[in-house]
Short mmCIF file of C-alpha atoms and ligand atoms in Angstrom, two decimals:
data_model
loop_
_atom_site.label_atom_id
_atom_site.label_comp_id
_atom_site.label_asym_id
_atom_site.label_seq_id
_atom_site.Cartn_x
_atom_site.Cartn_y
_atom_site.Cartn_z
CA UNK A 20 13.02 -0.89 19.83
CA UNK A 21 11.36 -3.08 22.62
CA UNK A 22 10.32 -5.95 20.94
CA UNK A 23 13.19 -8.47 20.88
CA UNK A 24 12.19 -10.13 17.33
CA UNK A 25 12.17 -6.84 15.32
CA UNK A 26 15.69 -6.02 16.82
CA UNK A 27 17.29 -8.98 15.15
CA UNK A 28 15.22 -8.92 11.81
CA UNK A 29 17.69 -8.50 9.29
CA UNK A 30 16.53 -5.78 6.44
CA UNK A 31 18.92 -6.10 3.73
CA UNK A 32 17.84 -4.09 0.90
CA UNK A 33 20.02 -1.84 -1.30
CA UNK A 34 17.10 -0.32 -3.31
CA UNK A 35 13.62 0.84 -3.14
CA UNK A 36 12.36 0.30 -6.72
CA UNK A 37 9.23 -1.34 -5.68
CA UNK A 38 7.04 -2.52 -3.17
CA UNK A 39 7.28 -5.88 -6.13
CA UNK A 40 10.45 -6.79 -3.92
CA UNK A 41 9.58 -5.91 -0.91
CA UNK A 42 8.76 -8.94 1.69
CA UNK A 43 5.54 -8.47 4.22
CA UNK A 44 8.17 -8.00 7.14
CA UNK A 45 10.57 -5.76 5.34
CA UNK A 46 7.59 -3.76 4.65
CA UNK A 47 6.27 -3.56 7.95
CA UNK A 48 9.66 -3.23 9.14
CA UNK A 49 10.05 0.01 7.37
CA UNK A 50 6.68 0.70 8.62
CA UNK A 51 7.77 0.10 12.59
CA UNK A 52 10.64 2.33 12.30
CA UNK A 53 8.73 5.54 10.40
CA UNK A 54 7.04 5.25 13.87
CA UNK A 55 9.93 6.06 15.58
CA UNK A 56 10.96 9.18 13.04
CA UNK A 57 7.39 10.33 13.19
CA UNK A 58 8.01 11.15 16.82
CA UNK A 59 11.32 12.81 15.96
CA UNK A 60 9.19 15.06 13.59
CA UNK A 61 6.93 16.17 16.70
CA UNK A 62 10.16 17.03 18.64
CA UNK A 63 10.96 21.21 19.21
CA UNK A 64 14.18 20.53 17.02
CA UNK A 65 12.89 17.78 14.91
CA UNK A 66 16.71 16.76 13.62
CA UNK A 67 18.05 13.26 14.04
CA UNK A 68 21.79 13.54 12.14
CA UNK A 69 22.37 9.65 10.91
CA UNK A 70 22.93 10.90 7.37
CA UNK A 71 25.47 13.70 8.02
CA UNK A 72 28.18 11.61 6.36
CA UNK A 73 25.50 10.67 3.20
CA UNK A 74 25.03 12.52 -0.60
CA UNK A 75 22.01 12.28 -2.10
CA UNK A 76 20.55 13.64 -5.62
CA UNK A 77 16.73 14.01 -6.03
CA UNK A 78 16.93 13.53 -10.00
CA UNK A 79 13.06 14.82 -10.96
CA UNK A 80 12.09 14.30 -14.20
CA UNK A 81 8.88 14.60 -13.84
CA UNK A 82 6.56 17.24 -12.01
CA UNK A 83 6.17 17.05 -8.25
CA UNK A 84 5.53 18.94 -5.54
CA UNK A 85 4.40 16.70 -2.04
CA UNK A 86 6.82 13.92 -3.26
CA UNK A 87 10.14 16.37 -3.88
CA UNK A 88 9.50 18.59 -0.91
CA UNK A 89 8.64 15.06 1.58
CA UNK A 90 12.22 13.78 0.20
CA UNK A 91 14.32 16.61 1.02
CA UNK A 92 13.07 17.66 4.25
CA UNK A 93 13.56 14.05 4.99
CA UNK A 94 17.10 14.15 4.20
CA UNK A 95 17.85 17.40 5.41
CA UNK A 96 16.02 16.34 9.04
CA UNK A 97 18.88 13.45 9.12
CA UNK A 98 21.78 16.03 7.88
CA UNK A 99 22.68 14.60 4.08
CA UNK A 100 24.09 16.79 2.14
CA UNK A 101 21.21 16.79 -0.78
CA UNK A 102 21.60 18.01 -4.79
CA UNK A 103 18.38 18.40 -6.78
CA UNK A 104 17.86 17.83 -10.53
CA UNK A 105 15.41 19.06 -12.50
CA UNK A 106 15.07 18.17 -15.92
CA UNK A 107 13.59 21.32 -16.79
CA UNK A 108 16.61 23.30 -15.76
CA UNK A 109 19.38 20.78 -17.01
CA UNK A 110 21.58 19.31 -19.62
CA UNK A 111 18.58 16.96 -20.54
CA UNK A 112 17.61 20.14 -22.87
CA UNK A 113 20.88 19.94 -24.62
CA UNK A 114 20.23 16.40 -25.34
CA UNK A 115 22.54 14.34 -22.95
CA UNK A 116 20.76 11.00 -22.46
CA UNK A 117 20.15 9.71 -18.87
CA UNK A 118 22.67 6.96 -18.51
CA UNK A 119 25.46 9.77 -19.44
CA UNK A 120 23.50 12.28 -16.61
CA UNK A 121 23.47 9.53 -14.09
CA UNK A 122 27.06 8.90 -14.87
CA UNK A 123 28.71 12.05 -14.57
CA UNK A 124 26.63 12.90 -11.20
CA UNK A 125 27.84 9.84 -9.75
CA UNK A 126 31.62 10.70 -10.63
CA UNK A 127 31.01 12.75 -7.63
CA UNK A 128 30.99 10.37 -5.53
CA UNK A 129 26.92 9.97 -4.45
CA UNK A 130 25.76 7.38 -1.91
CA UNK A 131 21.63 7.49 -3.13
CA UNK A 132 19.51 8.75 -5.60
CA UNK A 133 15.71 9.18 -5.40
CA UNK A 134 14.52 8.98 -8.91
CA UNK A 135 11.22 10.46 -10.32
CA UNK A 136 10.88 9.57 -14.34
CA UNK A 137 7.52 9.18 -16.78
CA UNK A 138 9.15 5.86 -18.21
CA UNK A 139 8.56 2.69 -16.32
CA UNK A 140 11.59 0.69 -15.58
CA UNK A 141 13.83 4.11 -15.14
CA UNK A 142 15.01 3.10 -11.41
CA UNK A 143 16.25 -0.38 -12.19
CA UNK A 144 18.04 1.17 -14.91
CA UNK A 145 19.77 2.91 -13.13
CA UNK A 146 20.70 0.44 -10.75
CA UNK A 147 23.05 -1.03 -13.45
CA UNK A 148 24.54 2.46 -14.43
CA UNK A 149 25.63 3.65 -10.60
CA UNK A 150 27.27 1.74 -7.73
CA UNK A 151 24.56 4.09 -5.02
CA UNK A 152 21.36 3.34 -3.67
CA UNK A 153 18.37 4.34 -5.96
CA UNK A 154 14.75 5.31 -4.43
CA UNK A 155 11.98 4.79 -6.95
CA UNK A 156 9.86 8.26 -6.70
CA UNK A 157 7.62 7.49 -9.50
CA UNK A 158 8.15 5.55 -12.52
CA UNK A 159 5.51 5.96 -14.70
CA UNK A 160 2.33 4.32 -14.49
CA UNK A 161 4.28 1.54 -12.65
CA UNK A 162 5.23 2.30 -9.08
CA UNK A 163 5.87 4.82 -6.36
CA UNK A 164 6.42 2.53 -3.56
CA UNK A 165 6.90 5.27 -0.18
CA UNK A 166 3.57 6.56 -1.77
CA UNK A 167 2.21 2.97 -0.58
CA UNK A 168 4.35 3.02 2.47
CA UNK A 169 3.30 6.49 3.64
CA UNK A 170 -0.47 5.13 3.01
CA UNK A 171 -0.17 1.99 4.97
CA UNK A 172 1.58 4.61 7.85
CA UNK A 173 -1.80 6.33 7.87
CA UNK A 174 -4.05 3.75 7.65
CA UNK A 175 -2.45 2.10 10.59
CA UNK A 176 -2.58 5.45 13.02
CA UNK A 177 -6.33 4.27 12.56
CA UNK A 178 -5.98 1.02 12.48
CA UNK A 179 -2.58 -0.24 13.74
CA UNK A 180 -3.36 -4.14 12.42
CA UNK A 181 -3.97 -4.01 8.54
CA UNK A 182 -4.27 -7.72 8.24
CA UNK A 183 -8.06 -8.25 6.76
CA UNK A 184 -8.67 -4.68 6.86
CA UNK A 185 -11.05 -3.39 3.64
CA UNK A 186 -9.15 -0.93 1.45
CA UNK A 187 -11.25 0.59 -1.70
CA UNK A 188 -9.29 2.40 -4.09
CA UNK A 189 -11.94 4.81 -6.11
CA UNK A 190 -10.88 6.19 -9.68
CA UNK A 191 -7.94 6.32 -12.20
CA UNK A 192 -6.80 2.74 -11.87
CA UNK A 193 -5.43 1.83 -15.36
CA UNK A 194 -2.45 4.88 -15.04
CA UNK A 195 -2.00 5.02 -11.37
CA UNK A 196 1.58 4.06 -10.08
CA UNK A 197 -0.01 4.43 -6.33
CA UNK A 198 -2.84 1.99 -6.81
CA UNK A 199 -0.40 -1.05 -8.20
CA UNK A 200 2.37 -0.25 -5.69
CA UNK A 201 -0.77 -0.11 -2.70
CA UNK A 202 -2.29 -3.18 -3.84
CA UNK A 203 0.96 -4.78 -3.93
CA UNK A 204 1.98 -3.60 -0.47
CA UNK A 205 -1.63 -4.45 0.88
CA UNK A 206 -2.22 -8.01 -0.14
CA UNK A 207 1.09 -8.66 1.09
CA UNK A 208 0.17 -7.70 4.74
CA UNK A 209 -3.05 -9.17 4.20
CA UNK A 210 -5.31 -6.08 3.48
CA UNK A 211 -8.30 -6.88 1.28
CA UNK A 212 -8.66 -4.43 -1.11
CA UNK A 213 -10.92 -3.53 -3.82
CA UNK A 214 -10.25 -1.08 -6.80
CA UNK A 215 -13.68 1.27 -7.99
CA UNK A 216 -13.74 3.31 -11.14
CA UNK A 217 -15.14 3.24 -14.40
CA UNK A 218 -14.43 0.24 -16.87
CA UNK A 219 -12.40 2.60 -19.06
CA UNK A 220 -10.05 3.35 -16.30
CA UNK A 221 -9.78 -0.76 -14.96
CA UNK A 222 -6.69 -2.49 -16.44
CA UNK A 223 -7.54 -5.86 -17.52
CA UNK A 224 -5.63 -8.45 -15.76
CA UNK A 225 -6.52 -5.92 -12.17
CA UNK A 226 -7.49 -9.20 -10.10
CA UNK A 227 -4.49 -11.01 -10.87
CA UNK A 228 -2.71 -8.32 -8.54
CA UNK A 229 -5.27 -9.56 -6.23
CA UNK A 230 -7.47 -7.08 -5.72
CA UNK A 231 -11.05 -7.05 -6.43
CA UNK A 232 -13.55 -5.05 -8.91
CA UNK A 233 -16.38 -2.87 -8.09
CA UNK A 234 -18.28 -0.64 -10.31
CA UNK A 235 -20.52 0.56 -7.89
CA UNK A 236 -19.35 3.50 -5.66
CA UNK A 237 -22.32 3.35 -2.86
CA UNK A 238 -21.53 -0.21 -2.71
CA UNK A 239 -18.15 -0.13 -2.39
CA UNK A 240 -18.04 2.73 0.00
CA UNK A 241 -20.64 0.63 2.28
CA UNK A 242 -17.94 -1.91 2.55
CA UNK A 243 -14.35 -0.40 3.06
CA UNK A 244 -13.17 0.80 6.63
CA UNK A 245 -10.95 3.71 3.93
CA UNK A 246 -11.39 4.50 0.82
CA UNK A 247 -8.31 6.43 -1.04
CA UNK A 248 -9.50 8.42 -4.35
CA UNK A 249 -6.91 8.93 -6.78
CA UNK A 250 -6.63 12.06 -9.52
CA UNK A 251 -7.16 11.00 -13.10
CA UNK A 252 -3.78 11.19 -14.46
CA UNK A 253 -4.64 13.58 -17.41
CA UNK A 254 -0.93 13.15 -18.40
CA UNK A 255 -1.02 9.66 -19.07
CA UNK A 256 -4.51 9.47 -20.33
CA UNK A 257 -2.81 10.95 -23.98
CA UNK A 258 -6.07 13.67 -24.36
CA UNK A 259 -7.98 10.07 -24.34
CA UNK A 260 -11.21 12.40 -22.69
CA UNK A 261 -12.78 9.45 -24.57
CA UNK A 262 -12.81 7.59 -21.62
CA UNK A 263 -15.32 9.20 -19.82
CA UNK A 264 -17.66 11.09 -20.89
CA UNK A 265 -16.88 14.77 -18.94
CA UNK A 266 -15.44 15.31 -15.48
CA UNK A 267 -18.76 16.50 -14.42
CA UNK A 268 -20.71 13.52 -14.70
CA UNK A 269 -17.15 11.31 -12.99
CA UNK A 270 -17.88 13.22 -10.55
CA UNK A 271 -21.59 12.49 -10.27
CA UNK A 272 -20.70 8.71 -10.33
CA UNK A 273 -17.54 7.95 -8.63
CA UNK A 274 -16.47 11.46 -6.51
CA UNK A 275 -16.75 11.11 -2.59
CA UNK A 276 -19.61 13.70 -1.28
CA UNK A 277 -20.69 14.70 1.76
CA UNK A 278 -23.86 12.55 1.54
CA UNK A 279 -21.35 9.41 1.64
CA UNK A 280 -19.63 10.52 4.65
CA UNK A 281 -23.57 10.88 6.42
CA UNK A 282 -24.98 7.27 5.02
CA UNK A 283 -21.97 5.30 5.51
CA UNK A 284 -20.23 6.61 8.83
CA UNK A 285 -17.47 4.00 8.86
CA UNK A 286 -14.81 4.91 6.42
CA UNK A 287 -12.00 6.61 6.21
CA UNK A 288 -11.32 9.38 3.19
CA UNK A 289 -7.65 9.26 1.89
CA UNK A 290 -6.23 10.91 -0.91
CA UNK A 291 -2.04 10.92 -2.26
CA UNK A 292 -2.47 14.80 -3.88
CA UNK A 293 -2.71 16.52 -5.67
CA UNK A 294 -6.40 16.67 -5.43
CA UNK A 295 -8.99 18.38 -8.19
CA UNK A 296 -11.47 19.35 -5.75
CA UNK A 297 -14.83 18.97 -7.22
CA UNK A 298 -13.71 15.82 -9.34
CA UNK A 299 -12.30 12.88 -7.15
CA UNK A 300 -14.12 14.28 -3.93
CA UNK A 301 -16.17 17.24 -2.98
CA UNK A 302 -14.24 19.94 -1.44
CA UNK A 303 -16.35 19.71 1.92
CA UNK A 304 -15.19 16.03 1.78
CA UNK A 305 -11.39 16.56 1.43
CA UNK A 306 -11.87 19.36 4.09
CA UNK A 307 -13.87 17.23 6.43
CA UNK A 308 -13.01 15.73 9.71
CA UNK A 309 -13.33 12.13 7.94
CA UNK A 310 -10.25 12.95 5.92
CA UNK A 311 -6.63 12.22 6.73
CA UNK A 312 -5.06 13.81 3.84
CA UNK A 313 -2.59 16.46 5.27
CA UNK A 314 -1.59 13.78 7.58
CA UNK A 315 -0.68 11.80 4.55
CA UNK A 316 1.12 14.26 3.99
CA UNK A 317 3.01 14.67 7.24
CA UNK A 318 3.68 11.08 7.81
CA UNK A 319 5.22 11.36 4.55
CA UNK A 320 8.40 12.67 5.97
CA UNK A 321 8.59 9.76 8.47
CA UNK A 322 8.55 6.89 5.99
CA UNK A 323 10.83 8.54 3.84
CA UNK A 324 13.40 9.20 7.02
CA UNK A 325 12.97 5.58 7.67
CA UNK A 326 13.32 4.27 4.20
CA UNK A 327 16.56 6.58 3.88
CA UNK A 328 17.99 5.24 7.52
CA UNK A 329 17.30 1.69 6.50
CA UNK A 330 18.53 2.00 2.73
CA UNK A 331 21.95 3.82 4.18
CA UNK A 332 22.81 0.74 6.62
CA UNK A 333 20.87 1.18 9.59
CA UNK A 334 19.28 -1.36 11.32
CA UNK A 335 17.84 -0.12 14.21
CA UNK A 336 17.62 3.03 16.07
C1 NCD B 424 0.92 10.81 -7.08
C2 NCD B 424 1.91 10.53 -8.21
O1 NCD B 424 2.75 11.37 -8.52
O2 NCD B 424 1.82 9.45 -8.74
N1 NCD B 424 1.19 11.97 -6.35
C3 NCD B 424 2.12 11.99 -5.38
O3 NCD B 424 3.19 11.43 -5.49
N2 NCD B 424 1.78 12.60 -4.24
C4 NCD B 424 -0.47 10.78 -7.55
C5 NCD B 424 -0.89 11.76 -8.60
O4 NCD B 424 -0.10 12.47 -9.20
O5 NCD B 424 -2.10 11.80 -8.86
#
């Protein structure tokens, strides 16, 4: 790297359970060097081997598909050896409890886990069962921290200096592990950043995360230089289609349409998948030339190289 300060910051984190315990400069550290991957991705053999002497277990117990996939095409780019477990398919359905799981696949002999569970808290628990690395995936309706980091990638290919930049976040934001673990990561840079949905979906104490409350869609998308719908988590709402009244009429008063992207010409759509077309967004929208979804999706990869690279030891490429 070029710049003389960032070669001597010091990143000294073991674990990625949150962005919670994350610093502004560790994130924008990891941030720096996804750069740096993201141009190894690009390359006609797009292999970098720092983690040919590393194990890693994806332990999924949970559905994914973007999250999973981005993990182990990271790690296979930088040449781990890589295990996957899915609850599904596993001893979980026999009844052996996850501290015993985590156990016996650490007997042999892991260096990192990425961890993907419905129950908050699952990652630091498992800190205190294994000696490796863990990578929070997804833990509950708490965090999914290289969800925020692969955001804050994106929105800086647009605009490279987040600092006072306005971020709306439109829809599901009482069950959303990307909304806490992006406002977390966004105030920290100093992003402002403003959460839209309706009042059934806003948790109460929202602001004291820092971020702001709109009800008002038009309004909000007026204001924010991106705004980043999220899915209504259907699986965490418990069948509560009490709180709102059909998807239809969400929709009609908090999904992005075309006539957004023609009366306010500024922002940026973003969106972390899996998208219901027709519900968050129209599907013109998601396809539309304002949208930087699939490159979400790409830069991904990058921040998840660079969190594994950093997590493993590396300082600097
Ligand atoms: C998100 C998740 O799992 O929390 N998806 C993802 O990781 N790409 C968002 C969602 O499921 O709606």
């Amino acid at each position: 790297m070029s710049d003389s300060k960032k070669e001597i910051y010091s990143f000294d984190q073991k674990h990625l359970l949150g962005l919670e315990d994350y610093s502004a400069e560790d994130i924008l550290y990891v941030l720096e060097q996804a750069k740096t991957f993201r141009e190894v991705l690009d390359r006609p053999v797009p292999k970098i081997p720092t983690l040919r002497d590393k194990t890693i277990v994806n332990l999924f117990y949970e559905n994914s598909t973007r999250t999973r996939l981005s993990f182990e095409l990271a790690q296979k780019r930088m040449g781990a050896d890589v295990v996957n477990f899915s609850a599904g398919t596993s001893s979980t359905k026999k009844g052996e409890s996850l501290k015993d799981t985590i156990r016996n696949i650490s007997s042999m002999k892991i260096d990192m886990v990425v961890s993907r569970h419905e129950s908050p808290g699952v990652p630091h628990f498992l800190t205190r069962c294994v000696d490796a690395s863990i990578i929070n995936a997804g833990d509950g309706a708490h965090e999914h921290p290289t969800q925020a980091l692969l955001d804050m990638f994106t929105m800086q290919q647009t605009y490279p200096e987040l600092k006072g930049k306005k971020i709306a976040i439109i829809g599901d934001i009482s069950h959303s592990r990307v909304v806490r673990s992006n406002i977390i990561g966004l105030k920290k840079v100093g992003a402002d950043v403003v959460v839209c949905g309706p009042k059934s979906f806003m948790p109460v104490h929202v602001e004291s995360l820092g971020a702001e409350v709109s009800y008002n869609l038009d309004e909000t998308l007026a204001w924010c230089d991106i705004a980043m719908a999220l899915r209504i988590q259907m699986e965490r709402v418990g069948g509560g289609t009490d709180l709102f009244p059909s998807l239809r009429e969400y929709h009609e008063t908090f999904g992005i349409k075309m006539e957004h992207l023609e009366k306010y010409p500024n922002f940026t759509v973003m969106h972390p998948g899996p998208i219901n077309r027709g519900v968050e967004m129209q599907s013109d929208v998601a396809d539309s030339d304002r949208a930087v979804i699939l490159n979400q999706v790409t830069n991904g990869v990058a921040v998840r190289m660079a969190v594994l690279y950093l997590l493993s030891g590396g300082s600097r490429i």
